[in-house]
Short mmCIF file of C-alpha atoms in Angstrom, two decimals:
data_model
loop_
_atom_site.label_atom_id
_atom_site.label_comp_id
_atom_site.label_asym_id
_atom_site.label_seq_id
_atom_site.Cartn_x
_atom_site.Cartn_y
_atom_site.Cartn_z
CA UNK Y 1436 -0.01 0.03 -0.03
CA UNK Y 1437 1.25 3.42 -0.85
CA UNK Y 1438 1.11 5.73 2.15
CA UNK Y 1439 -0.22 9.26 1.95
CA UNK Y 1440 2.33 11.69 0.73
CA UNK Y 1441 0.77 15.01 1.67
CA UNK Y 1442 3.13 17.71 2.91
CA UNK Y 1443 2.68 18.73 5.76
CA UNK Y 1444 -6.68 7.92 22.08
CA UNK Y 1445 -6.24 10.14 25.02
CA UNK Y 1446 -7.33 13.29 27.07
CA UNK Y 1447 -5.13 11.90 27.99
CA UNK Y 1448 -8.05 10.09 25.91
CA UNK Y 1449 -6.98 6.94 24.49
CA UNK Y 1450 -6.69 3.21 25.21
CA UNK Y 1451 -9.90 -3.97 23.28
CA UNK Y 1452 -9.17 -0.90 24.99
CA UNK Y 1453 -5.04 0.30 24.96
CA UNK Y 1454 -5.55 1.84 28.31
CA UNK Y 1455 -3.57 4.68 29.55
CA UNK Y 1456 -1.56 6.08 26.72
CA UNK Y 1457 2.17 5.98 27.49
CA UNK Y 1458 3.65 9.42 27.72
CA UNK Y 1459 4.85 10.96 24.49
CA UNK Y 1460 8.51 10.49 23.74
CA UNK Y 1461 10.53 13.57 24.54
CA UNK Y 1462 13.35 12.80 22.12
CA UNK Y 1463 13.24 13.31 18.35
CA UNK Y 1464 13.77 10.32 16.17
CA UNK Y 1465 15.76 11.28 13.11
CA UNK Y 1466 15.75 9.49 9.77
CA UNK Y 1467 18.15 9.73 6.93
CA UNK Y 1468 15.37 8.98 4.44
CA UNK Y 1469 12.11 10.84 3.73
CA UNK Y 1470 9.21 9.36 5.66
CA UNK Y 1471 5.67 8.75 4.52
CA UNK Y 1472 3.63 11.69 5.71
CA UNK Y 1473 -0.02 11.81 6.78
CA UNK Y 1474 -2.34 14.78 7.16
CA UNK Y 1475 -5.88 15.08 8.61
CA UNK Y 1476 -8.99 13.73 6.88
CA UNK Y 1477 -11.53 16.60 7.06
CA UNK Y 1478 -14.54 17.09 4.83
CA UNK Y 1479 -13.42 14.24 2.60
CA UNK Y 1480 -10.17 16.03 1.80
CA UNK Y 1481 -6.63 15.86 3.16
CA UNK Y 1482 -5.50 18.78 5.24
CA UNK Y 1483 -1.94 19.82 5.76
CA UNK Y 1484 -1.10 19.83 9.47
CA UNK Y 1485 0.69 22.76 11.14
CA UNK Y 1486 2.74 20.35 13.35
CA UNK Y 1487 3.77 16.74 13.20
CA UNK Y 1488 5.34 14.02 15.11
CA UNK Y 1489 7.46 11.00 14.08
CA UNK Y 1490 6.21 7.40 14.71
CA UNK Y 1491 8.69 4.57 15.30
CA UNK Y 1492 8.34 0.88 14.53
CA UNK Y 1493 8.06 -0.97 17.89
CA UNK Y 1494 9.93 -3.96 16.58
CA UNK Y 1495 13.20 -2.13 15.79
CA UNK Y 1496 12.83 1.53 17.01
CA UNK Y 1497 13.30 2.92 13.54
CA UNK Y 1498 11.19 5.88 12.38
CA UNK Y 1499 8.40 4.86 10.04
CA UNK Y 1500 6.05 7.83 9.38
CA UNK Y 1501 5.26 11.46 10.08
CA UNK Y 1502 1.74 12.19 11.33
CA UNK Y 1503 -0.05 15.36 12.10
CA UNK Y 1504 -0.35 16.77 15.62
CA UNK Y 1505 -3.68 18.63 15.68
CA UNK Y 1506 -3.89 21.98 17.32
CA UNK Y 1507 -7.12 23.11 18.98
CA UNK Y 1508 -7.96 25.17 15.91
CA UNK Y 1509 -7.44 22.24 13.57
CA UNK Y 1510 -9.55 20.05 15.89
CA UNK Y 1511 -12.33 22.63 15.72
CA UNK Y 1512 -12.19 22.51 11.91
CA UNK Y 1513 -12.93 18.79 12.08
CA UNK Y 1514 -15.80 19.36 14.51
CA UNK Y 1515 -17.32 22.09 12.26
CA UNK Y 1516 -17.14 19.72 9.30
CA UNK Y 1517 -19.10 17.01 11.18
CA UNK Y 1518 -21.53 19.65 12.49
CA UNK Y 1519 -22.34 20.97 9.02
CA UNK Y 1520 -22.74 17.45 7.64
CA UNK Y 1521 -25.26 16.63 10.33
CA UNK Y 1522 -27.19 19.93 10.38
CA UNK Y 1523 -27.13 20.87 6.69
CA UNK Y 1524 -25.68 18.05 4.63
CA UNK Y 1525 -27.44 15.20 2.81
CA UNK Y 1526 -26.64 12.65 5.54
CA UNK Y 1527 -29.71 13.22 7.67
CA UNK Y 1528 -31.94 12.81 4.62
CA UNK Y 1529 -30.40 9.56 3.40
CA UNK Y 1530 -32.42 6.41 4.07
CA UNK Y 1531 -31.40 3.70 6.53
CA UNK Y 1532 -30.81 1.39 3.51
CA UNK Y 1533 -28.46 3.85 1.94
CA UNK Y 1534 -26.47 4.17 5.13
CA UNK Y 1535 -26.34 0.41 5.38
CA UNK Y 1536 -24.93 0.12 1.80
CA UNK Y 1537 -22.18 2.53 2.80
CA UNK Y 1538 -21.21 0.30 5.76
CA UNK Y 1539 -21.18 -2.75 3.56
CA UNK Y 1540 -18.91 -0.98 1.12
CA UNK Y 1541 -16.59 -0.12 4.01
CA UNK Y 1542 -16.51 -3.81 4.93
CA UNK Y 1543 -15.69 -4.79 1.38
CA UNK Y 1544 -12.87 -2.17 1.41
CA UNK Y 1545 -11.36 -3.83 4.46
CA UNK Y 1546 -11.57 -7.32 2.99
CA UNK Y 1547 -10.14 -6.15 -0.37
CA UNK Y 1548 -7.15 -4.61 1.33
CA UNK Y 1549 -6.81 -7.06 4.25
CA UNK Y 1550 -3.14 -7.99 3.66
CA UNK Y 1551 -1.79 -4.47 3.34
CA UNK Y 1552 -3.83 -3.09 6.17
CA UNK Y 1553 -2.86 -5.99 8.45
CA UNK Y 1554 0.80 -5.42 7.58
CA UNK Y 1555 0.56 -1.75 8.38
CA UNK Y 1556 -1.22 -2.51 11.65
CA UNK Y 1557 1.61 -4.82 12.67
CA UNK Y 1558 4.24 -2.29 11.77
CA UNK Y 1559 2.49 0.38 13.75
CA UNK Y 1560 1.47 -1.70 16.89
CA UNK Y 1561 4.05 -4.54 17.04
CA UNK Y 1562 1.35 -7.23 17.31
CA UNK Y 1563 1.97 -10.49 15.30
CA UNK Y 1564 0.83 -10.40 11.70
CA UNK Y 1565 -1.48 -13.38 12.17
CA UNK Y 1566 -3.33 -11.45 14.95
CA UNK Y 1567 -3.57 -8.33 12.76
CA UNK Y 1568 -5.09 -10.46 9.98
CA UNK Y 1569 -7.77 -11.72 12.38
CA UNK Y 1570 -8.40 -8.13 13.43
CA UNK Y 1571 -9.03 -7.14 9.75
CA UNK Y 1572 -11.64 -9.93 9.44
CA UNK Y 1573 -13.32 -8.83 12.70
CA UNK Y 1574 -13.24 -5.16 11.46
CA UNK Y 1575 -15.07 -6.00 8.31
CA UNK Y 1576 -17.58 -8.18 10.16
CA UNK Y 1577 -18.36 -5.32 12.47
CA UNK Y 1578 -19.12 -3.03 9.56
CA UNK Y 1579 -21.28 -5.70 7.96
CA UNK Y 1580 -23.26 -6.24 11.16
CA UNK Y 1581 -24.05 -2.55 11.54
CA UNK Y 1582 -24.75 -2.35 7.81
CA UNK Y 1583 -27.61 -4.73 8.45
CA UNK Y 1584 -28.58 -3.01 11.72
CA UNK Y 1585 -29.09 0.34 10.02
CA UNK Y 1586 -32.47 -0.81 8.73
CA UNK Y 1587 -33.55 -2.38 12.11
CA UNK Y 1588 -33.73 0.84 14.13
CA UNK Y 1589 -37.36 1.04 15.07
CA UNK Y 1590 -39.58 3.11 17.26
CA UNK Y 1591 -42.74 2.03 19.10
CA UNK Y 1592 -46.24 3.09 19.98
CA UNK Y 1593 -47.14 3.56 23.65
CA UNK Y 1594 -50.66 2.60 24.92
CA UNK Y 1595 -51.62 5.86 26.69
CA UNK Y 1596 -55.12 6.06 28.35
CA UNK Y 1597 -56.35 9.28 26.69
CA UNK Y 1598 -57.87 9.63 23.21
CA UNK Y 1599 -54.40 10.06 21.68
CA UNK Y 1600 -51.61 8.41 19.77
CA UNK Y 1601 -48.27 8.35 21.58
CA UNK Y 1602 -45.11 7.15 19.85
CA UNK Y 1603 -41.40 6.82 20.61
CA UNK Y 1604 -39.11 7.88 17.79
CA UNK Y 1605 -35.43 6.87 17.59
CA UNK Y 1606 -33.15 9.60 16.24
CA UNK Y 1607 -29.39 9.98 15.82
CA UNK Y 1608 -27.68 11.72 18.74
CA UNK Y 1609 -25.81 14.14 16.39
CA UNK Y 1610 -22.09 14.85 16.18
CA UNK Y 1611 -19.86 12.25 17.94
CA UNK Y 1612 -16.27 12.39 19.06
CA UNK Y 1613 -14.87 8.87 18.87
CA UNK Y 1614 -11.63 8.38 20.82
CA UNK Y 1615 -10.01 5.01 20.26
CA UNK Y 1616 -7.05 3.07 21.72
CA UNK Y 1617 -3.75 1.84 20.46
CA UNK Y 1618 -4.08 -1.90 21.00
CA UNK Y 1619 -6.67 -2.71 18.34
CA UNK Y 1620 -6.64 0.40 16.22
CA UNK Y 1621 -8.74 -0.43 13.13
CA UNK Y 1622 -11.09 -2.83 14.96
CA UNK Y 1623 -11.76 -0.23 17.71
CA UNK Y 1624 -12.48 2.23 14.88
CA UNK Y 1625 -15.18 -0.09 13.52
CA UNK Y 1626 -16.69 -0.70 16.95
CA UNK Y 1627 -17.51 3.04 17.13
CA UNK Y 1628 -17.81 4.18 13.55
CA UNK Y 1629 -20.07 1.30 12.56
CA UNK Y 1630 -22.92 1.93 14.97
CA UNK Y 1631 -22.52 5.71 14.79
CA UNK Y 1632 -23.01 5.61 10.97
CA UNK Y 1633 -25.80 3.12 11.18
CA UNK Y 1634 -27.64 5.39 13.61
CA UNK Y 1635 -27.23 8.41 11.30
CA UNK Y 1636 -24.62 10.33 13.23
CA UNK Y 1637 -21.63 12.34 11.93
CA UNK Y 1638 -18.31 12.11 13.69
CA UNK Y 1639 -14.66 13.08 14.38
CA UNK Y 1640 -12.44 10.08 14.93
CA UNK Y 1641 -9.34 10.52 17.04
CA UNK Y 1642 -7.08 7.40 16.81
CA UNK Y 1643 -4.51 6.90 19.55
CA UNK Y 1644 -1.41 9.14 18.98
CA UNK Y 1645 0.86 6.03 18.87
CA UNK Y 1646 -1.21 4.02 16.30
CA UNK Y 1647 -3.07 6.15 13.72
CA UNK Y 1648 -1.73 4.69 10.54
CA UNK Y 1649 -4.41 2.16 9.63
CA UNK Y 1650 -7.22 4.62 10.22
CA UNK Y 1651 -5.53 7.14 7.98
CA UNK Y 1652 -4.85 4.45 5.30
CA UNK Y 1653 -8.50 3.44 5.53
CA UNK Y 1654 -9.57 7.09 4.92
CA UNK Y 1655 -7.40 7.18 1.78
CA UNK Y 1656 -9.12 4.03 0.51
CA UNK Y 1657 -12.58 5.51 1.22
CA UNK Y 1658 -11.92 8.34 -1.17
CA UNK Y 1659 -12.03 5.93 -4.15
CA UNK Y 1660 -13.92 2.94 -2.92
CA UNK Y 1661 -16.77 4.37 -0.86
CA UNK Y 1662 -17.67 7.49 -2.95
CA UNK Y 1663 -21.29 7.57 -1.58
CA UNK Y 1664 -20.15 8.67 1.85
CA UNK Y 1665 -21.12 12.39 2.02
CA UNK Y 1666 -18.46 14.98 2.86
CA UNK Y 1667 -17.96 15.70 6.55
CA UNK Y 1668 -19.64 12.59 7.86
CA UNK Y 1669 -16.41 10.92 8.93
CA UNK Y 1670 -13.46 13.10 9.83
CA UNK Y 1671 -10.14 11.84 11.14
CA UNK Y 1672 -7.75 13.88 13.30
CA UNK Y 1673 -4.43 12.78 14.86
CA UNK Y 1674 -3.00 14.35 17.93
CA UNK Y 1675 -2.54 14.04 21.65
CA UNK Y 1676 -5.09 14.06 24.53
CA UNK Y 1677 -4.35 17.37 26.30
CA UNK Y 1678 -4.89 19.36 23.04
CA UNK Y 1679 -6.91 17.38 20.47
CA UNK Y 1680 -8.78 15.05 22.91
CA UNK Y 1681 -9.60 17.79 25.32
CA UNK Y 1682 -10.90 20.05 22.54
CA UNK Y 1683 -13.24 17.36 21.37
CA UNK Y 1684 -14.58 16.61 24.79
CA UNK Y 1685 -15.21 20.26 25.76
CA UNK Y 1686 -16.73 21.41 22.42
CA UNK Y 1687 -20.38 22.51 22.68
CA UNK Y 1688 -20.75 21.38 19.07
CA UNK Y 1689 -20.15 17.73 19.95
CA UNK Y 1690 -23.27 15.78 21.17
CA UNK Y 1691 -21.65 12.52 22.20
CA UNK Y 1692 -18.32 11.24 23.44
CA UNK Y 1693 -17.35 7.61 22.92
CA UNK Y 1694 -14.04 6.74 24.61
CA UNK Y 1695 -12.08 3.60 25.11
CA UNK Y 1696 -9.12 3.97 27.44
CA UNK Y 1697 -7.91 4.13 31.07
CA UNK Y 1698 -10.21 4.53 34.00
CA UNK Y 1699 -8.48 7.71 35.18
CA UNK Y 1700 -8.90 9.29 31.86
CA UNK Y 1701 -12.55 8.29 31.74
CA UNK Y 1702 -13.04 10.08 35.04
CA UNK Y 1703 -11.32 13.15 33.62
CA UNK Y 1704 -13.67 13.16 30.62
CA UNK Y 1705 -16.66 13.04 32.96
CA UNK Y 1706 -15.26 15.96 34.93
CA UNK Y 1707 -14.73 17.99 31.76
CA UNK Y 1708 -18.23 17.33 30.47
CA UNK Y 1709 -19.76 18.24 33.85
CA UNK Y 1710 -17.72 21.44 33.85
CA UNK Y 1711 -18.71 22.51 30.33
CA UNK Y 1712 -21.53 21.31 28.06
CA UNK Y 1713 -23.45 18.23 29.08
CA UNK Y 1714 -23.56 15.53 26.44
CA UNK Y 1715 -24.09 11.83 26.00
CA UNK Y 1716 -21.09 9.68 26.91
CA UNK Y 1717 -20.02 6.05 26.72
CA UNK Y 1718 -16.86 4.84 28.36
CA UNK Y 1719 -15.10 1.45 27.95
CA UNK Y 1720 -12.31 1.63 30.55
CA UNK Y 1721 -9.75 -0.52 32.34
CA UNK Y 1722 -9.85 -4.05 33.67
CA UNK Y 1723 -8.16 -6.41 36.06
CA UNK Y 1724 -10.01 -9.58 35.07
CA UNK Y 1725 -9.96 -12.74 37.23
CA UNK Y 1726 -9.28 -16.09 35.61
CA UNK Y 1727 -10.58 -18.65 38.08
CA UNK Y 1728 -9.35 -22.25 37.96
CA UNK Y 1729 -11.01 -25.02 39.98
CA UNK Y 1730 -9.21 -28.34 40.47
CA UNK Y 1731 -11.63 -30.36 38.36
CA UNK Y 1732 -10.75 -28.39 35.21
CA UNK Y 1733 -9.09 -30.08 32.22
CA UNK Y 1734 -5.41 -29.13 32.80
CA UNK Y 1735 -4.35 -28.72 29.16
CA UNK Y 1736 -7.37 -26.56 28.33
CA UNK Y 1737 -6.94 -24.59 31.53
CA UNK Y 1738 -3.31 -23.78 30.77
CA UNK Y 1739 -4.22 -22.77 27.22
CA UNK Y 1740 -6.87 -20.48 28.60
CA UNK Y 1741 -4.57 -19.00 31.18
CA UNK Y 1742 -1.93 -18.18 28.59
CA UNK Y 1743 -4.23 -16.96 25.91
CA UNK Y 1744 -6.23 -14.95 28.42
CA UNK Y 1745 -3.29 -12.76 29.37
CA UNK Y 1746 -0.57 -13.12 26.68
CA UNK Y 1747 -2.67 -12.47 23.49
CA UNK Y 1748 -1.70 -9.12 21.88
CA UNK Y 1749 1.29 -8.96 24.24
CA UNK Y 1750 -1.16 -8.58 27.18
CA UNK Y 1751 -2.21 -5.16 25.82
CA UNK Y 1752 -5.84 -6.06 26.29
CA UNK Y 1753 -8.35 -4.46 28.62
CA UNK Y 1754 -10.01 -7.84 29.41
CA UNK Y 1755 -6.78 -9.65 29.95
CA UNK Y 1756 -7.05 -12.37 32.59
CA UNK Y 1757 -4.17 -10.93 34.57
CA UNK Y 1758 -5.27 -12.29 37.91
CA UNK Y 1759 -5.02 -16.06 37.93
CA UNK Y 1760 -7.01 -17.48 40.90
CA UNK Y 1761 -6.23 -21.19 41.32
CA UNK Y 1762 -7.56 -23.68 43.80
CA UNK Y 1763 -4.77 -24.23 46.37
CA UNK Y 1764 -4.73 -27.99 46.17
CA UNK Y 1765 -4.10 -27.76 42.37
CA UNK Y 1766 -1.55 -24.91 42.55
CA UNK Y 1767 1.73 -26.87 42.20
CA UNK Y 1768 0.68 -28.98 39.16
CA UNK Y 1769 -1.03 -25.96 37.52
CA UNK Y 1770 1.93 -23.60 37.97
CA UNK Y 1771 4.50 -26.12 36.94
CA UNK Y 1772 2.74 -26.63 33.57
CA UNK Y 1773 1.96 -22.87 33.19
CA UNK Y 1774 5.66 -21.88 33.60
CA UNK Y 1775 6.85 -24.62 31.21
CA UNK Y 1776 4.40 -23.50 28.51
CA UNK Y 1777 5.11 -19.84 29.03
CA UNK Y 1778 8.82 -20.35 28.40
CA UNK Y 1779 7.91 -21.80 24.99
CA UNK Y 1780 6.16 -18.67 23.77
CA UNK Y 1781 8.12 -17.38 20.79
CA UNK Y 1782 9.05 -13.70 20.77
CA UNK Y 1783 10.25 -12.26 17.57
CA UNK Y 1784 9.66 -10.18 14.51
CA UNK Y 1785 5.88 -9.59 14.31
CA UNK Y 1786 5.93 -10.01 10.50
CA UNK Y 1787 7.24 -13.56 10.96
CA UNK Y 1788 4.32 -15.94 11.06
CA UNK Y 1789 6.08 -18.12 13.62
CA UNK Y 1790 6.05 -15.31 16.14
CA UNK Y 1791 3.54 -15.64 18.98
CA UNK Y 1792 4.40 -12.36 20.81
CA UNK Y 1793 5.76 -9.13 19.33
CA UNK Y 1794 7.02 -5.93 21.05
CA UNK Y 1795 5.06 -3.64 23.26
CA UNK Y 1796 3.67 -0.49 21.66
CA UNK Y 1797 6.37 1.90 22.91
CA UNK Y 1798 9.54 2.10 24.93
CA UNK Y 1799 7.76 4.23 27.54
CA UNK Y 1800 5.06 1.53 27.93
CA UNK Y 1801 7.67 -1.22 28.31
CA UNK Y 1802 9.29 0.77 31.17
CA UNK Y 1803 5.88 1.10 32.77
CA UNK Y 1804 5.26 -2.67 32.57
CA UNK Y 1805 8.72 -3.44 33.91
CA UNK Y 1806 8.18 -1.03 36.84
CA UNK Y 1807 5.07 -2.97 37.91
CA UNK Y 1808 7.11 -6.20 37.84
CA UNK Y 1809 10.00 -4.81 39.84
CA UNK Y 1810 7.71 -3.35 42.50
CA UNK Y 1811 5.84 -6.61 42.75
CA UNK Y 1812 8.98 -8.65 43.39
CA UNK Y 1813 10.20 -6.03 45.83
CA UNK Y 1814 6.85 -6.31 47.60
CA UNK Y 1815 7.08 -10.08 48.03
CA UNK Y 1816 5.78 -11.73 44.83
CA UNK Y 1817 7.92 -14.57 43.49
CA UNK Y 1818 9.13 -14.21 39.88
CA UNK Y 1819 8.81 -17.58 38.21
CA UNK Y 1820 9.69 -16.62 34.67
CA UNK Y 1821 10.21 -13.57 32.54
CA UNK Y 1822 10.41 -10.11 34.21
CA UNK Y 1823 12.91 -8.44 31.82
CA UNK Y 1824 13.82 -7.63 28.29
CA UNK Y 1825 14.69 -10.61 26.17
CA UNK Y 1826 18.43 -11.44 25.93
CA UNK Y 1827 18.23 -12.26 22.29
CA UNK Y 1828 20.42 -9.63 20.49
CA UNK Y 1829 18.19 -9.66 17.46
CA UNK Y 1830 15.44 -8.13 19.64
CA UNK Y 1831 17.67 -5.59 21.39
CA UNK Y 1832 16.43 -2.54 19.36
CA UNK Y 1833 12.70 -3.33 19.74
CA UNK Y 1834 10.40 -2.78 22.73
CA UNK Y 1835 10.06 -6.46 23.67
CA UNK Y 1836 9.25 -7.79 27.13
CA UNK Y 1837 9.34 -11.45 28.18
CA UNK Y 1838 6.02 -13.09 29.18
CA UNK Y 1839 6.07 -12.90 33.02
CA UNK Y 1840 4.56 -15.02 35.73
CA UNK Y 1841 4.46 -13.87 39.38
CA UNK Y 1842 3.38 -16.27 42.15
CA UNK Y 1843 2.38 -15.59 45.78
CA UNK Y 1844 0.42 -12.46 44.85
CA UNK Y 1845 -1.83 -11.22 47.60
CA UNK Y 1846 -4.76 -8.77 47.52
CA UNK Y 1847 -2.70 -6.02 49.23
CA UNK Y 1848 -0.15 -5.92 46.43
CA UNK Y 1849 -0.29 -3.32 43.64
CA UNK Y 1850 0.07 -6.08 41.02
CA UNK Y 1851 -3.23 -7.57 42.23
CA UNK Y 1852 -5.09 -4.33 42.12
CA UNK Y 1853 -3.75 -2.22 39.17
CA UNK Y 1854 -3.88 -2.79 35.45
CA UNK Y 1855 -0.49 -3.53 33.94
CA UNK Y 1856 -1.53 -3.82 30.34
CA UNK Y 1857 1.35 -6.13 29.36
CA UNK Y 1858 2.25 -9.82 29.37
CA UNK Y 1859 2.29 -10.13 33.13
CA UNK Y 1860 0.14 -12.39 35.30
CA UNK Y 1861 -0.08 -12.78 39.05
CA UNK Y 1862 -1.14 -16.07 40.75
CA UNK Y 1863 -3.25 -16.11 43.87
CA UNK Y 1864 -4.68 -19.21 45.53
CA UNK Y 1865 -8.04 -19.89 47.15
CA UNK Y 1866 -9.46 -22.70 49.25
CA UNK Y 1867 -13.26 -22.47 48.74
CA UNK Y 1868 -15.77 -21.34 46.12
CA UNK Y 1869 -16.80 -18.38 48.31
CA UNK Y 1870 -13.19 -17.25 48.66
CA UNK Y 1871 -12.71 -17.45 44.87
CA UNK Y 1872 -15.72 -15.14 44.38
CA UNK Y 1873 -14.51 -12.71 47.07
CA UNK Y 1874 -11.07 -12.51 45.47
CA UNK Y 1875 -12.56 -12.07 42.00
CA UNK Y 1876 -14.68 -9.15 43.15
CA UNK Y 1877 -11.94 -7.52 45.21
CA UNK Y 1878 -11.21 -4.91 42.57
CA UNK Y 1879 -12.39 -1.51 41.44
CA UNK Y 1880 -12.85 -2.95 37.95
CA UNK Y 1881 -15.56 -5.11 36.51
CA UNK Y 1882 -14.96 -5.73 32.86
CA UNK Y 1883 -14.63 -9.45 32.43
CA UNK Y 1884 -13.79 -12.77 34.20
CA UNK Y 1885 -13.54 -16.45 33.44
CA UNK Y 1886 -14.39 -19.62 35.30
CA UNK Y 1887 -12.87 -23.09 34.63
CA UNK Y 1888 -14.62 -26.16 36.01
CA UNK Y 1889 -16.39 -29.29 34.81
CA UNK Y 1890 -19.15 -28.66 37.43
CA UNK Y 1891 -21.77 -26.69 35.52
CA UNK Y 1892 -23.72 -25.94 38.71
CA UNK Y 1893 -20.70 -24.33 40.30
CA UNK Y 1894 -19.83 -22.54 37.05
CA UNK Y 1895 -23.20 -20.87 36.95
CA UNK Y 1896 -23.28 -20.10 40.65
CA UNK Y 1897 -19.88 -18.37 40.42
CA UNK Y 1898 -20.82 -16.59 37.16
CA UNK Y 1899 -23.85 -15.01 38.72
CA UNK Y 1900 -21.83 -13.72 41.67
CA UNK Y 1901 -18.93 -12.32 39.70
CA UNK Y 1902 -19.36 -8.53 39.32
CA UNK Y 1903 -18.39 -8.09 35.69
CA UNK Y 1904 -20.00 -7.24 32.40
CA UNK Y 1905 -18.57 -10.30 30.64
CA UNK Y 1906 -18.13 -13.74 32.17
CA UNK Y 1907 -16.70 -16.70 30.24
CA UNK Y 1908 -16.99 -20.36 31.25
CA UNK Y 1909 -14.21 -22.82 30.21
CA UNK Y 1910 -12.77 -20.24 27.75
CA UNK Y 1911 -11.37 -16.72 27.76
CA UNK Y 1912 -11.40 -13.80 25.43
CA UNK Y 1913 -14.04 -14.78 22.74
CA UNK Y 1914 -15.56 -11.62 21.42
CA UNK Y 1915 -18.53 -11.45 19.07
CA UNK Y 1916 -20.07 -8.44 17.38
CA UNK Y 1917 -23.53 -9.78 18.19
CA UNK Y 1918 -22.96 -9.59 21.98
CA UNK Y 1919 -22.66 -6.59 24.22
CA UNK Y 1920 -19.14 -5.56 25.42
CA UNK Y 1921 -18.63 -3.38 28.52
CA UNK Y 1922 -18.13 -3.58 32.25
CA UNK Y 1923 -19.33 -2.76 35.76
CA UNK Y 1924 -17.82 -0.32 38.27
CA UNK Y 1925 -14.59 1.35 37.21
CA UNK Y 1926 -14.67 -0.44 33.87
CA UNK Y 1927 -17.03 2.08 32.40
CA UNK Y 1928 -20.52 2.86 31.34
CA UNK Y 1929 -22.56 1.96 28.31
CA UNK Y 1930 -22.00 -1.01 25.97
CA UNK Y 1931 -20.46 -1.58 22.61
CA UNK Y 1932 -21.35 -4.20 19.95
CA UNK Y 1933 -24.65 -5.90 19.28
CA UNK Y 1934 -27.94 -4.09 19.40
CA UNK Y 1935 -26.74 -2.40 22.65
CA UNK Y 1936 -23.94 -0.73 20.70
CA UNK Y 1937 -26.24 1.30 18.44
CA UNK Y 1938 -28.42 2.40 21.33
CA UNK Y 1939 -25.41 4.52 22.44
CA UNK Y 1940 -25.76 6.64 19.27
CA UNK Y 1941 -29.59 7.11 19.36
CA UNK Y 1942 -31.93 9.44 21.28
CA UNK Y 1943 -35.56 8.61 22.15
CA UNK Y 1944 -38.19 11.20 21.32
CA UNK Y 1945 -41.78 11.03 22.59
CA UNK Y 1946 -44.36 12.10 20.03
CA UNK Y 1947 -47.87 12.73 21.42
CA UNK Y 1948 -50.83 13.30 19.05
CA UNK Y 1949 -54.20 14.43 20.46
CA UNK Y 1950 -57.07 12.73 18.71
CA UNK Y 1951 -59.82 14.78 20.49
CA UNK Y 1952 -60.64 18.12 19.01
CA UNK Y 1953 -62.64 19.27 22.06
CA UNK Y 1954 -61.07 21.86 24.40
CA UNK Y 1955 -59.58 20.59 27.59
CA UNK Y 1956 -61.72 23.07 29.57
CA UNK Y 1957 -59.55 23.21 32.63
CA UNK Y 1958 -60.11 26.90 33.24
CA UNK Y 1959 -63.98 26.56 33.04
#
């Protein structure tokens, strides 16, 4: 794919969820060769940015692209484009069927360019190419799902007692600011853009500052392959949270904020909205998900589930099963096999199809992950494997971190309570079912959890008591566009995906029609 050659998710809005954007690098990365340059996609045209930043490849640290760094003024231009498209453009007059066809065309665009988009996603994020390819399939499926959902938005009639007709209409919320994370860049774009378009909204999309390349490449493809998308409906701005993200959140011209990222940033968004213009908001935030293993589980399946649950995507997953809770009498056998299997995970070039784990997204994020591990060990946790940068000299210039297992983790430890967002898992034991549930719920988060047992009665008892928006039984991490995604407590508010996802982009209007021409006569 040719990258855009124009010249010239983070308030800190940003992060399947990259939570808490790592701090922006302070040093300049210099390149001896011209880099591909990306501008902003506003009103279906490319706009030259006033400022830019350089992105580096996580696998080798080399510069790979120049992207715009939106100022407040440039951000406002994107907002105005979306506002005009909603208030005065042809988009509100288009039929649901027409909107659906546009979403199907977007899905076809993703499928037609799957290989090049997956490769660009891997270069930008560091995730293995095979995972990026799965992500492209899921992205296209999401657009297809909401292409069909566009024609299924229905109102209702309400049986009021008077001689009247009372109806509920469903209408688009308006202009939406969509702030997405760095761990699943293009798929998270579809999770928000898909239902927003199906509902009839217009939008400004802000990719995470670390990983904007596939969203910008997608915009370039739209120009030629989805020509029916009216101007200003989808605008894409790149930039940081304190400037670009904050401008989007505070703008009185924005009707809805949809954010995926860290819990602290979600709270900051709510404070900004409360202090400025009230607007609709949905937040998909952090997690510290329990992965609960009872002794009667199948050992091989359990180990697979434990590893996949926390090591997929380098552990940069909001729903990662980073707290392994294992029945005490099974601990030794379970941990022995878990460590042996973890040591066989292949780190390497993410473009190599044999690689199971690539680098973390940035050097700053790797240092953050390593800090959690060092503090855990200093606090009494036992390091069983991993816990440092790989010794392989071929990986020395990338931002790799070995898959890490910590044992003897207790609820008082930071590693038990706080989200690491990396390939790090802590093991805690329990004696009884009640203790397992108490440990699972001993967190400010409530995104997901998993339960492993052959006893279906116990599985359902525990599932009902775990305070989380998603609970898996004898598996971990399956995600389907048909089913709602979101959490309890500090993991956010609102839901994405399924029919619940489109509800976040709709308003309900009561319409009351009096069928009696006689005066009310209340003043007689």
